[in-house]
Each structure stands twice: as C-alpha cells, then as structure tokens.
Coordinates of C-alpha atoms in Angstrom, one line a residue:
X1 CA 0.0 0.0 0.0
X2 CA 1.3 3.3 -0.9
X3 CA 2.3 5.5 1.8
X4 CA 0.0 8.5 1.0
X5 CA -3.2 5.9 0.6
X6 CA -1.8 4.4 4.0
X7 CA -4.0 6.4 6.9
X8 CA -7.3 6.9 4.0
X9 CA -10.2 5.2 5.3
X10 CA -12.6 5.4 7.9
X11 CA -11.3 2.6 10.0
X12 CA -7.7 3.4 9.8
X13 CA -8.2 7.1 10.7
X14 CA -10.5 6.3 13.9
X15 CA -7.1 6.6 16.4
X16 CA -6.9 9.7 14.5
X17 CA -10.2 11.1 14.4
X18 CA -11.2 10.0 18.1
X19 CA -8.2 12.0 19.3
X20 CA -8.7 14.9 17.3
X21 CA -12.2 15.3 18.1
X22 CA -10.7 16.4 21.8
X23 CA -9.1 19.2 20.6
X24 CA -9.8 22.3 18.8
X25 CA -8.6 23.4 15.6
X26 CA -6.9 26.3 15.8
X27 CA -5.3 26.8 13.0
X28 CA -8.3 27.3 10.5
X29 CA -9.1 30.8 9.6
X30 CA -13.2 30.8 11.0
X31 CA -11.2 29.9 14.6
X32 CA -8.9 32.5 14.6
X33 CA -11.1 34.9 13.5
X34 CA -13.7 34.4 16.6
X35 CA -13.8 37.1 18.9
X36 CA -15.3 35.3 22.1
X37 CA -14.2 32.4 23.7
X38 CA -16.9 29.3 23.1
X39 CA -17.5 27.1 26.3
X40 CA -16.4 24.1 24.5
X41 CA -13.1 26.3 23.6
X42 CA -12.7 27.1 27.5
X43 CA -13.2 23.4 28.0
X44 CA -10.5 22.6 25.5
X45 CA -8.0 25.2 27.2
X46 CA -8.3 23.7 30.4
X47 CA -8.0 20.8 29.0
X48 CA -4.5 21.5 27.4
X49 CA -3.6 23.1 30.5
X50 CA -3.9 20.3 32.4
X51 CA -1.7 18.0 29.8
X52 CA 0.9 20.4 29.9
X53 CA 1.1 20.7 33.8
X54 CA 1.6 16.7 33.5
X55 CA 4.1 16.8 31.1
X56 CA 6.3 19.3 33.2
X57 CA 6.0 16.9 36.3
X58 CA 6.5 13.4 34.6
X59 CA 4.3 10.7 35.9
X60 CA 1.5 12.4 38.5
X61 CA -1.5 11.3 40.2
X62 CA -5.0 12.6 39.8
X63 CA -4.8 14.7 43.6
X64 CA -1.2 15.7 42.9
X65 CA -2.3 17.2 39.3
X66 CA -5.5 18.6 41.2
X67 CA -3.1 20.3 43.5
X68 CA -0.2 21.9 41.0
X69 CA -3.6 23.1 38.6
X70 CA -6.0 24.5 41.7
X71 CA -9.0 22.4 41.3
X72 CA -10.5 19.3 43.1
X73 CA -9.8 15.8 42.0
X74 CA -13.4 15.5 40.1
X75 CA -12.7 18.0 37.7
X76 CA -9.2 16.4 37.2
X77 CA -11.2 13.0 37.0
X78 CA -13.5 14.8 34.2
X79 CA -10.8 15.9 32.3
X80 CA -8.6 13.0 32.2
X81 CA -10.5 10.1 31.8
X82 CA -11.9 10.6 28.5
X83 CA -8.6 10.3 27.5
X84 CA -7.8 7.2 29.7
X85 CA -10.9 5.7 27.8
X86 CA -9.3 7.0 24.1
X87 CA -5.8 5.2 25.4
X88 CA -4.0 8.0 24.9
X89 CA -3.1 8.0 28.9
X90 CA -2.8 5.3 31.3
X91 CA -2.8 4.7 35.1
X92 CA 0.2 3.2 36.9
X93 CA 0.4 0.6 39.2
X94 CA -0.7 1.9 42.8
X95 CA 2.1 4.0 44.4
X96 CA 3.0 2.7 48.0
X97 CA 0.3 4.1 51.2
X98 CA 1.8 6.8 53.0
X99 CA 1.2 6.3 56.3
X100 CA -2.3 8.2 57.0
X101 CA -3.9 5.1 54.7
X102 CA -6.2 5.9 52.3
X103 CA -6.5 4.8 48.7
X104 CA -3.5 4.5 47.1
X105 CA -2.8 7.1 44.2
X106 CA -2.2 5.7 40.4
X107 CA 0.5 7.6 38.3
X108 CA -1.1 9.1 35.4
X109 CA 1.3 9.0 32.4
X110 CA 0.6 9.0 28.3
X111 CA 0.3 5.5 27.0
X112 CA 3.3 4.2 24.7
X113 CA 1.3 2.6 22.1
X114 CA -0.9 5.7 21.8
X115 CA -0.9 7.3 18.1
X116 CA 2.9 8.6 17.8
X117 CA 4.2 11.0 15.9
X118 CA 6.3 11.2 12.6
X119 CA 9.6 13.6 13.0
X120 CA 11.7 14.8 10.4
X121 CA 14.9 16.3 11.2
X122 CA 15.6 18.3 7.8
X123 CA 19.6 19.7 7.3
X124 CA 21.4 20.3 4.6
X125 CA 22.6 17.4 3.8
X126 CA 20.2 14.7 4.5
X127 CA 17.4 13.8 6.0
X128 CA 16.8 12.0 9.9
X129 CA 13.2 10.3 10.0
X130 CA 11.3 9.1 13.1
X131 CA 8.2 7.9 15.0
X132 CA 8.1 9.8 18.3
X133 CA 5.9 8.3 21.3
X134 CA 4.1 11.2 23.5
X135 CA 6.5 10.2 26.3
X136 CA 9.2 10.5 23.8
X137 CA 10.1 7.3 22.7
X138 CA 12.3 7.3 19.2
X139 CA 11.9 4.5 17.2
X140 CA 11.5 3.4 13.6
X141 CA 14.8 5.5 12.5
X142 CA 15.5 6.2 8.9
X143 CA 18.1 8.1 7.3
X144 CA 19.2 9.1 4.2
X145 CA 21.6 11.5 2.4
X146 CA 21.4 14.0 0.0
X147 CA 23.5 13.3 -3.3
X148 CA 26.1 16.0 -3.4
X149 CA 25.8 16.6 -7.4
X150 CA 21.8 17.1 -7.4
X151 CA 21.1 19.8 -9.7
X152 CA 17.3 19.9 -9.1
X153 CA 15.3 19.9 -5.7
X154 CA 13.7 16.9 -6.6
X155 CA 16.1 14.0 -5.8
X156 CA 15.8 15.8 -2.2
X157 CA 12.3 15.6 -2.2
X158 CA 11.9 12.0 -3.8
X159 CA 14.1 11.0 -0.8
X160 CA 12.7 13.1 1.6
X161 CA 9.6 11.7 0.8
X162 CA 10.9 7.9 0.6
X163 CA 12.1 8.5 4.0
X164 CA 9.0 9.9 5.6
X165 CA 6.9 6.9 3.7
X166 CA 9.4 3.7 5.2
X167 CA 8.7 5.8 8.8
X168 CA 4.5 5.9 8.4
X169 CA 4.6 2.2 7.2
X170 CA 6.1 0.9 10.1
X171 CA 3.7 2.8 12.7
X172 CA 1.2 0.4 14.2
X173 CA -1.7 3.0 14.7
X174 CA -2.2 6.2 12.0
X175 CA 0.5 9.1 13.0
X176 CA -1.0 12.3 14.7
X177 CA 0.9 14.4 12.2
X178 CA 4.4 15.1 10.6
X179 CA 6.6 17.7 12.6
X180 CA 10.0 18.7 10.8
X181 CA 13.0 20.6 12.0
X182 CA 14.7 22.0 9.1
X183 CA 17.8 24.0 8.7
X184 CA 17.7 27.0 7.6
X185 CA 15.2 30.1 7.2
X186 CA 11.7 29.0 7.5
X187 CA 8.2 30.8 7.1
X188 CA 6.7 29.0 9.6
X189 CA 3.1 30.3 8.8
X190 CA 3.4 28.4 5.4
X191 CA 5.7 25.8 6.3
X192 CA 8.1 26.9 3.4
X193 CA 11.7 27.1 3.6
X194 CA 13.0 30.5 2.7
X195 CA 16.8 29.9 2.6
X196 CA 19.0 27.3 3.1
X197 CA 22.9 28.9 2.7
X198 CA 24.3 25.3 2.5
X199 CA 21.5 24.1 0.2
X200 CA 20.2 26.8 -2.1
X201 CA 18.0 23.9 -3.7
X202 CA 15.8 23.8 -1.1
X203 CA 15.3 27.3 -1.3
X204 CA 11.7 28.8 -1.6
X205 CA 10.2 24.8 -1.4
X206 CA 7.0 24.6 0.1
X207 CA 7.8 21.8 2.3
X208 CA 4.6 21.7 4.6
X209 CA 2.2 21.7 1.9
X210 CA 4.1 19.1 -0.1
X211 CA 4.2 16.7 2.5
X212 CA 0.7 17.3 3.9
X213 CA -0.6 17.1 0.1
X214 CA 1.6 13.6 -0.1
X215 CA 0.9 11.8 3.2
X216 CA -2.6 13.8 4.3
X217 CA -1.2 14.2 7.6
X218 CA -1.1 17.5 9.1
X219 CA 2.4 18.9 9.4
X220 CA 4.1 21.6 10.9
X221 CA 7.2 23.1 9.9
X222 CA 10.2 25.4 11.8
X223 CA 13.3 25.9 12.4
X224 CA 16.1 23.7 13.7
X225 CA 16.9 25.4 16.7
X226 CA 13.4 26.3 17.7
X227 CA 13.0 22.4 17.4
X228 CA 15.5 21.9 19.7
X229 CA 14.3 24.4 22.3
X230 CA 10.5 22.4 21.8
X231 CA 12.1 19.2 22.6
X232 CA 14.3 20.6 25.6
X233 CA 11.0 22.2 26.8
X234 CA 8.6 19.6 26.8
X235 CA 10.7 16.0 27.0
X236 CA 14.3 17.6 28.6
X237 CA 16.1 20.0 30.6
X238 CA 13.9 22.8 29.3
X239 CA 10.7 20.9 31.0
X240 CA 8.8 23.7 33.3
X241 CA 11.1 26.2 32.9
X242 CA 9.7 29.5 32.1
X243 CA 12.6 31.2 30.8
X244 CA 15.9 29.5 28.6
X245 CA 17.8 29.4 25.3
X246 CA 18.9 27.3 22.6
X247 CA 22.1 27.7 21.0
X248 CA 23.2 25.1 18.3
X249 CA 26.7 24.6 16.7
X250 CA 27.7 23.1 13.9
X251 CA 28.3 23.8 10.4
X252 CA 25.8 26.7 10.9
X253 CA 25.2 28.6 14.1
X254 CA 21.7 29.3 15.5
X255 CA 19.5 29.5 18.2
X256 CA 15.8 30.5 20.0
X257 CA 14.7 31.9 22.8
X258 CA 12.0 30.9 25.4
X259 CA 10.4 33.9 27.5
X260 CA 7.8 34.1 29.9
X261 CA 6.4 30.4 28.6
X262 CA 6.5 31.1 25.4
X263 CA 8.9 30.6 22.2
X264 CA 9.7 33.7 20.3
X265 CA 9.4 33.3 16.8
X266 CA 8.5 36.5 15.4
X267 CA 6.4 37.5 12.3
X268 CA 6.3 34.0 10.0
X269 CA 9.2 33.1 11.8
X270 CA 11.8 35.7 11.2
X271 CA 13.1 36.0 14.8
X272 CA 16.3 34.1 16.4
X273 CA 18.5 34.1 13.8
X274 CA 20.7 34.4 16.0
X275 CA 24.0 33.5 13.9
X276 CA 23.6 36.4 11.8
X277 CA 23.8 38.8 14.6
X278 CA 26.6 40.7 14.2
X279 CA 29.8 40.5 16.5
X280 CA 32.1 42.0 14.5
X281 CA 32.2 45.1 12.7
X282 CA 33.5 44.3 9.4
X283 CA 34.2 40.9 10.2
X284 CA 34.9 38.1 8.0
X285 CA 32.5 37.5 5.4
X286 CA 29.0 35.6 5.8
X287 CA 27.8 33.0 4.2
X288 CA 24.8 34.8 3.8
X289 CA 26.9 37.7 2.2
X290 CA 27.3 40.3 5.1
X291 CA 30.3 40.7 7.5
X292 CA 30.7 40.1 10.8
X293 CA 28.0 37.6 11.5
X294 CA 28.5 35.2 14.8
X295 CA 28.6 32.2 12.6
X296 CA 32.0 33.3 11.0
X297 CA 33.7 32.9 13.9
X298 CA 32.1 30.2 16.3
X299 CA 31.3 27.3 13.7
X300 CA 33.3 24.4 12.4
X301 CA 34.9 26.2 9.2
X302 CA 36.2 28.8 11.8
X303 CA 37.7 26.2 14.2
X304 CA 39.2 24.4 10.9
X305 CA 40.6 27.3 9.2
X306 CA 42.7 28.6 13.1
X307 CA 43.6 24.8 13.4
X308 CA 45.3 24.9 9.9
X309 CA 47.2 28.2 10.5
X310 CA 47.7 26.8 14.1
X311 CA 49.7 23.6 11.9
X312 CA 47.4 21.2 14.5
X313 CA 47.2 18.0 13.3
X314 CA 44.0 16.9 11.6
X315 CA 42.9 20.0 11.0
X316 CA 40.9 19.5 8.0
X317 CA 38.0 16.8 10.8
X318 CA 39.1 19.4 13.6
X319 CA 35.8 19.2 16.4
X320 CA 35.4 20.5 19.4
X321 CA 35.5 17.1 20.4
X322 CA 38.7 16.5 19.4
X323 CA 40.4 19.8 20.0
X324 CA 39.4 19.4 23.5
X325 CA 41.2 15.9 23.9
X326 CA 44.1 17.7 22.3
X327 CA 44.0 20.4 24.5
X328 CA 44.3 18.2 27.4
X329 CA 47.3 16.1 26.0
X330 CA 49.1 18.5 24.6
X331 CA 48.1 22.3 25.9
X332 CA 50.3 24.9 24.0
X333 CA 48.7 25.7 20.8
X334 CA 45.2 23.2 21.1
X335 CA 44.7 25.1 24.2
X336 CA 44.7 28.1 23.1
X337 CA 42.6 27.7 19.9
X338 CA 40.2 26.0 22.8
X339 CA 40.2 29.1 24.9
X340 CA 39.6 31.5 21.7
X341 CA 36.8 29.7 20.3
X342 CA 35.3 29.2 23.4
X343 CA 35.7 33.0 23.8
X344 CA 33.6 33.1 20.4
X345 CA 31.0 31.2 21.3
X346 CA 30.6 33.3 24.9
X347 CA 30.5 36.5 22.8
X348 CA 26.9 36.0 21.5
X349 CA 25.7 34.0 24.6
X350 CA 26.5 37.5 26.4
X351 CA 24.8 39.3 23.7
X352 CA 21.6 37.2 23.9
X353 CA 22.0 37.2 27.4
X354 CA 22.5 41.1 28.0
X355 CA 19.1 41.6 25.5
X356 CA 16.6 38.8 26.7
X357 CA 18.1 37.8 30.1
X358 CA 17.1 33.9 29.7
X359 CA 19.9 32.8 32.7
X360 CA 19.7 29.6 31.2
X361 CA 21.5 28.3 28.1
X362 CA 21.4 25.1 26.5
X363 CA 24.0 23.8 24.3
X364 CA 23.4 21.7 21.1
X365 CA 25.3 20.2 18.5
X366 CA 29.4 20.2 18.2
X367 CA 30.0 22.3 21.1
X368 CA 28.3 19.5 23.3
X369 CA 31.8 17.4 22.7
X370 CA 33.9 19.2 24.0
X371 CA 32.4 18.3 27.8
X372 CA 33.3 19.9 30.5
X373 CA 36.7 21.6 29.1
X374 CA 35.0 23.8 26.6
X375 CA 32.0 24.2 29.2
X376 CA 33.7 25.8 32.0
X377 CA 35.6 28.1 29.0
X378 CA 32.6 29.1 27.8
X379 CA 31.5 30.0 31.0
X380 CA 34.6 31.7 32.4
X381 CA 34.1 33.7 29.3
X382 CA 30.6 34.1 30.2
X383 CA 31.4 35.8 33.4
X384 CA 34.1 38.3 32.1
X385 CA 31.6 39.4 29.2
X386 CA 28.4 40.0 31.6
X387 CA 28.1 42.0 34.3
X388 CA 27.0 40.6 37.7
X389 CA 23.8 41.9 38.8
X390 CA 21.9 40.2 42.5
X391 CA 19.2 37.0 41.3
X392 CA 21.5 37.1 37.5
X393 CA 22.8 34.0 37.6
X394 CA 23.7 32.1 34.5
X395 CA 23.7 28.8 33.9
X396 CA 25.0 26.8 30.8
X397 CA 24.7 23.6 30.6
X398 CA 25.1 20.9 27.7
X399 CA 22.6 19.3 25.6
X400 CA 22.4 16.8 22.7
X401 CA 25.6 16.2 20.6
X402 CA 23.0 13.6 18.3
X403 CA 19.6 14.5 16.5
X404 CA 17.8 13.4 19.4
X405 CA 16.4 16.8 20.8
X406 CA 15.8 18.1 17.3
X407 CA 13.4 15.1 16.5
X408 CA 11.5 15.2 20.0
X409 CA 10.9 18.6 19.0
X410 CA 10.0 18.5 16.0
X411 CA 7.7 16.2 17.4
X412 CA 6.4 18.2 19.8
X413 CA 5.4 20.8 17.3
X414 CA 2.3 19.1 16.8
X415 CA 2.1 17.4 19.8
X416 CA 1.5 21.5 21.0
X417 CA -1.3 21.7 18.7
X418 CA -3.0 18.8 19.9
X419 CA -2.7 19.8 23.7
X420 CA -4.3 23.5 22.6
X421 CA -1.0 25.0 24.3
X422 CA 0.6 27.6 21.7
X423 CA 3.8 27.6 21.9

C-alpha cells in the first residue's frame, strides 16, 4: 500500500479522528477569527492546561495534578479520563500508602502505544526520520543523504519523501501528524523554507504543503533550533522552565529563545536568527553575504581554518570534540585555539543574554563534545563578558551532541497543537 493511501479510510483514521475530536482546531481561519471564547473552547484550554502541567511533572497522580492546577480531583477526574478511555493515557500501578492510609494514588502517564508521531529532522545534507511516542520514545529510525551533485530539488524531495513513507509504514496506529526541523530560514506560517545557505535547492520549497498534500497528515514546519528548544521544553532540561535558550553549533550557528512560557518566533518566523547577529564590525564574510555575522567565527569552518594556521594535526575533521582531547594532552597551541573559540562562542551567549536575560542556556550540537573543558571556557568567558547583577545567575549547561532533541521537537510541534497550548 502506498504511503499516501496508508491512513485513507474510515477505519484506519478512527485513532486519529477520536483524538482529534478532543481538541480544537486552531489553525483554520473561522477559529482564529472568533472574537469570544466558546464554552467548549474554555473546556478545550483547560484541558491543554492540564496535559501540559503533566508533562512538566512526569508521571503524576490525579490529587497531585488537582493540587499543581488549583482544582478538586473531580474535575481532574472529568478531564482526564476521557482520555484514559481514548488510550492516549494510562494509570500506573498503585504507588506505596503513606502512612495516613487511604487509597492508594495511580501515576497518570501518556500510553506508549498511543498514536505517535512522525519527525523529520531536515539539514542540509540529508534527512533523519522518526516515529516519536508522546512520552518521547524514538523509534523506527531512517536516514538518508542527499547526493552532493543534485542539480534539481527533486532527488531531495523524492528522498525526503521515501524516508517519511518507510517511517509511516512501520507505525502500528495512523501518526497524529508530521513535525519537521529543518535547517535553515523557514516561514513557519506556510511551512516553506525560505533559505538554506548550504542548500540553495531547497530554497523557496514549500515543504509543509508538499508533504501534507503527499501523506494527508497535518504537518508543521520550523526551524532547527526552535525544534531543539521544543524538545528541551517539553521531554528535557527545558521541562517547566519559564525562561531559557537554545544555541546550536555546527556547520551553521543558530539559536531561540524561550520567554515568559513562550517561544519567540516573530512575524512567519523571522526572529532568532541568531547567527547572523553581528559581533564583528566588518568581520569576515558571511555565508549569507554580510560581515561580521556570529557564525563566521564560532562554527566548524572557523575552528578548521585557526587549526590549519595553528599547523594542528588533523585539522581538516578538527571538532570541538577533538580539539578538546588535544587540549588536554598537549596544551600549547590546542589550548589556546580551545580558549579562543570558546571566547567566540561566549561572545553572542553574552549578547543574547544582556538583551533577553534567559539565565539559562542550553548547548546543542558540536560544542556538546567538547564536555566539560569547553563548558567551563565558555563560561569563564561568560562571566568576564556580563556584568553581575543580584538574582543574575547564569547557567549553561550541555545538551544533545546527536539528532535526538531536534526530532522530540519536532515532534512536539504538533504534539503543542494537539494539547491546545501555543507555543
């Protein structure tokens, strides 16, 4: 059966449809456009408020939810057990008495065979393809990359597509949607990719109607880096924090920004592109054409080109991975190319941090190998660059060197429609 015939009929959409018909639609025009708020709508909000004060604790009983939301256990009981019945949350086994008696309280968790979820971590050169549980669970991997002699977009999208199919075949109950963390500039109230420096094919694709059309699946779309901070925020170190920021590095440089419970995205996406701040009046030159950008000087093509004029051996795979190993065994010149770079990196942390005041930072991609010698820099850095101030205090702390983060969160993108919580 082909993969965009898969989830067609009545029968095979009922997971689907029963789930869905718990939650309101938010993103047709008619809702947006009402000016009141409908009972069933306030129903639907408390609702979402509920399953996201759940997610932030982990595994919670029905008097402990009752007491973190500020309502009695029957209107906790109303609210969840609809969902108990649709199996998309379960009841643990009976946590020990304490010792005033009484009944002894059930965790309340999401089920693992609920629907899951179809990621799609999107980069420049290939593509990462998942199922994601709504506790998190990766499985059914695929992975594919891009030919490096395409000439077209569409070899990228035939095994985009290829990839997203062998993921939906293998799920044992119809996907709740198709979330994607793609690199580069995205309008996220289209779903299309704007830019992609490394991949100027991808450039102007409408990616979330293309898939949506293919699979007939609803899909949302954003950036890498905001992906990340979704799945630090609702399955990692992000969980019930009100305030923190992503920074990723790599090949490219970027990074978002989580304020007041909320991610910043800014008109169709536009905000947090952070690596083309600027941190260096007429700077090196920018892949995206103007000077000075934080990515020149705090990405893997910086650290290669210092470790070549720095005559460090393997320069040309240099990581911060390695560079902090040779650091340690050798000091001299490794350790001062760690030091510098680490010194780069601090430099737009501080700016962020001197703008939005987040206080905490999580660290993604390369930078997460060099452990605890590159952490510490950074942070000494950190402390020279920003001024202390009482109830300031900054914390950095390291996050996921893999894809796993990115696809969680790309994941959770719809997973944050479905609970009615806006991101």
């Amino acid at each position: 059966m082909a993969s965009e015939d898969r989830f067609s009929s009545d029968g095979e959409r009922g997971g689907l449809a029963a789930l869905n018909d718990l939650f309101d639609d938010t993103s047709r025009p008619d809702a947006r456009r009402q000016g009141l708020i409908s009972s069933s709508s306030i129903g639907l909000a408390n609702r979402g408020r509920v399953l996201q004060v759940l997610f932030d604790l982990g595994p919670t009983s029905r008097a402990e939810l009752a007491r973190h939301v500020g309502v009695n256990r029957a209107t906790i009981t109303g609210i969840i057990q609809p969902l108990i019945d649709q199996g998309i949350l379960v009841e643990g086994e009976p946590l020990p008495s304490k010792e005033g008696g009484g009944k002894p309280a059930r965790p309340i968790w999401f089920a693992e065979d609920a629907a899951p979820i179809c990621a799609v971590l999107l980069m420049h050169d290939g593509v990462h393809c998942c199922l994601v549980s709504l506790d998190g669970t990766i499985t059914a991997e695929v992975r594919a990359p891009f030919p490096e002699d395409a000439a077209t977009v569409e070899p990228l999208i035939d095994i985009l597509f290829n990839c997203v199919g062998q993921v939906l075949d293998l799920a044992h109950r119809p996907p709740l949607g198709i979330g994607v963390a793609a690199g580069g500039m995205i309008d996220t109230d289209t779903g299309t990719i704007v830019a992609v420096n490394l991949a100027p094919l991808l450039d102007g694709f409408p990616l979330g109607q293309a898939l949506a059309r293919r699979f007939g699946l609803p899909v949302r779309v954003d950036h890498h880096p905001r992906a990340l901070l979704v799945g630090d925020r609702w399955f990692g170190i992000g969980r019930g924090k009100p305030n923190f920021a992503v920074i990723y590095t790599g090949d490219v440089l970027g990074g978002a920004i989580f304020l007041d419970g909320h991610l910043y995205r800014g008109p169709a996406g536009a905000g947090g592109e952070l690596g083309h701040t600027f941190v260096q009046v007429d700077g090196a030159t920018c892949r995206c054409g103007r000077r000075g950008c934080w990515e020149t000087i705090a990405t893997l093509g910086w650290l290669r080109r210092e470790a070549l004029q720095r005559h460090l051996p393997s320069c040309e795979a240099m990581d911060s991975r390695s560079l902090a190993l040779l650091a340690m065994e050798n000091g001299g010149a490794a350790a001062g190319l760690l030091d510098l770079y680490a010194r780069n990196v601090a430099i737009g942390i501080a700016n962020l941090q001197q703008t939005m005041a987040p206080n905490f930072f999580v660290l993604h991609g390369d930078v997460v190998g060099g452990g605890a010698t590159l952490l510490e820099a950074i942070a000494a850095h950190m402390r020279d660059l920003v001024p202390w101030r009482p109830g300031n205090d900054i914390q950095l702390v390291m996050g996921d060197l893999e894809d796993r983060a990115a696809l969680r969160g790309a994941a959770g993108l719809i997973l944050s429609e479905l609970l009615h919580f806006a991101l």
